[in-house]
């Protein structure tokens, strides 16, 4: 029996052979040849033939300790599964650092961000019940949100104006009465008694997707509505009922092309649907429990997505083949939210075990954990900032924590919500993020300057300025825009052009060769 | 128990595990370095990182300014 060697370099699965043999040899079991003349283990057929031709009697006997050739297929499969699991464990063994490889170790030399101050810039009030879901429109300005009171509101995040969405003559009784789209200045929206959750996803053409969420017959449908601000238009007339599952729908998303929808359901599967025809294009089986969240890979040509579920697993799927490409099972509880890193090479997940974790797809393992002893409530939603340096996570303890992805430390905590944060998205242009909560409000928040503007310096004069926690030093040259800001670590001067960012400072060169810097 | 169903389940599990085991891995140090590089490259575009107020020109003179 060939032993399985730990082979970190190769990945071929080890096949359980009941019998050994060289390449090209017959698959007869190795035997002892009992004969007067030749006793030995490891004889081959040719030996036996030779012996027989010599007139010796050859008796085929199984070697002691070797199991009989007929192995129950179930046993064989179990053995293979065990061996692959062992191989996988060996693969996960830290092969680079003692104690495991983590992003923080690699990012040790990266300048720390320092403490941020996050501030709520807009509070969007208007929902009558828990806000359950929201999404930014692709115009980077409008937000669509849904709440348990049945209203779907489109907000303008700059002016906080709101529009209610209108659905008329909805076929299923569970949708309740009509909701009217209106300009709030003129009319008041009609309330809807809807006790179903509506999930929002905005496509680039402002199409709205609504999903009703409780497991009762017709309600597990996903419908696509075109979002329009024309009061006379009846949106429900253009409604398309697209997806249907056998259990509640937990998440949905338009694909890159907007012609397809991806849904995740409580029945443990995800599915890809065509919007036009309503046809099921592909289904994804593999989760052992309800799938709670999904996110599509950001690249234009991407055809993978990641899903997280109650089975604590995050699985990456190939949309075309329906195969699970990678699976990660390090969380200790349900995964509530998954989000791809902006480059598409990694994804983060937030879970009820009060941690957020970063998984790298090419290293095929978890590479960072974002947790603190003081955080004991689950994370309900996560999102990255534009550069991927910051991870925003909304928790069930009413706070939003901002993590430094590379360092693994928390850089900010945002209070303000009076109930658990249920949904959180960063705007498409990365200037702000919006969080929706069970306290009926949404808050659009951003970062606030902590250090006041510093202005000074002169020609050719390096000067040190100290403001708050950060020291800036620059040297100006007449007639040029070359100066060298240096960060707070007090390192040496870096020659070169204007540095737009050292992650905490923004610099502006003025014609009088003074430098203004603020952060 | 050697019922057909559980053999099939296990076999499909094994197939799946083999598929996953066949995924080509790169070293974590390299993956982390690339993540870091992406962060650094895009840091200047990240308004939330730079604490730039939304919807305004980042190079606008800020309201409070200390002249030294």
Tab-separated table of C-alpha atoms in Angstrom, chain B residues 3-31:
chain	number	residue	atom	x	y	z
B	3	UNK	CA	-26.069	2.035	0.686
B	4	UNK	CA	-25.695	3.428	-2.803
B	5	UNK	CA	-26.770	6.891	-1.770
B	6	UNK	CA	-24.103	7.411	0.822
B	7	UNK	CA	-21.427	6.052	-1.481
B	8	UNK	CA	-22.532	8.514	-4.110
B	9	UNK	CA	-22.518	11.339	-1.620
B	10	UNK	CA	-19.055	10.466	-0.489
B	11	UNK	CA	-17.808	10.055	-4.003
B	12	UNK	CA	-19.146	13.429	-5.014
B	13	UNK	CA	-17.610	14.866	-1.880
B	14	UNK	CA	-14.294	13.323	-2.797
B	15	UNK	CA	-14.581	14.661	-6.327
B	16	UNK	CA	-15.281	18.103	-4.957
B	17	UNK	CA	-12.371	17.881	-2.539
B	18	UNK	CA	-10.063	16.761	-5.315
B	19	UNK	CA	-11.182	19.704	-7.383
B	20	UNK	CA	-10.500	22.070	-4.539
B	21	UNK	CA	-7.204	20.426	-3.736
B	22	UNK	CA	-6.203	20.976	-7.326
B	23	UNK	CA	-6.514	24.742	-7.047
B	24	UNK	CA	-3.182	26.364	-7.576
B	25	UNK	CA	-2.029	28.249	-4.537
B	26	UNK	CA	0.383	31.079	-4.224
B	27	UNK	CA	2.236	31.938	-1.082
B	28	UNK	CA	0.469	34.090	1.449
B	29	UNK	CA	3.388	36.486	1.592
B	30	UNK	CA	3.018	37.136	-2.098
B	31	UNK	CA	-0.742	37.431	-1.934
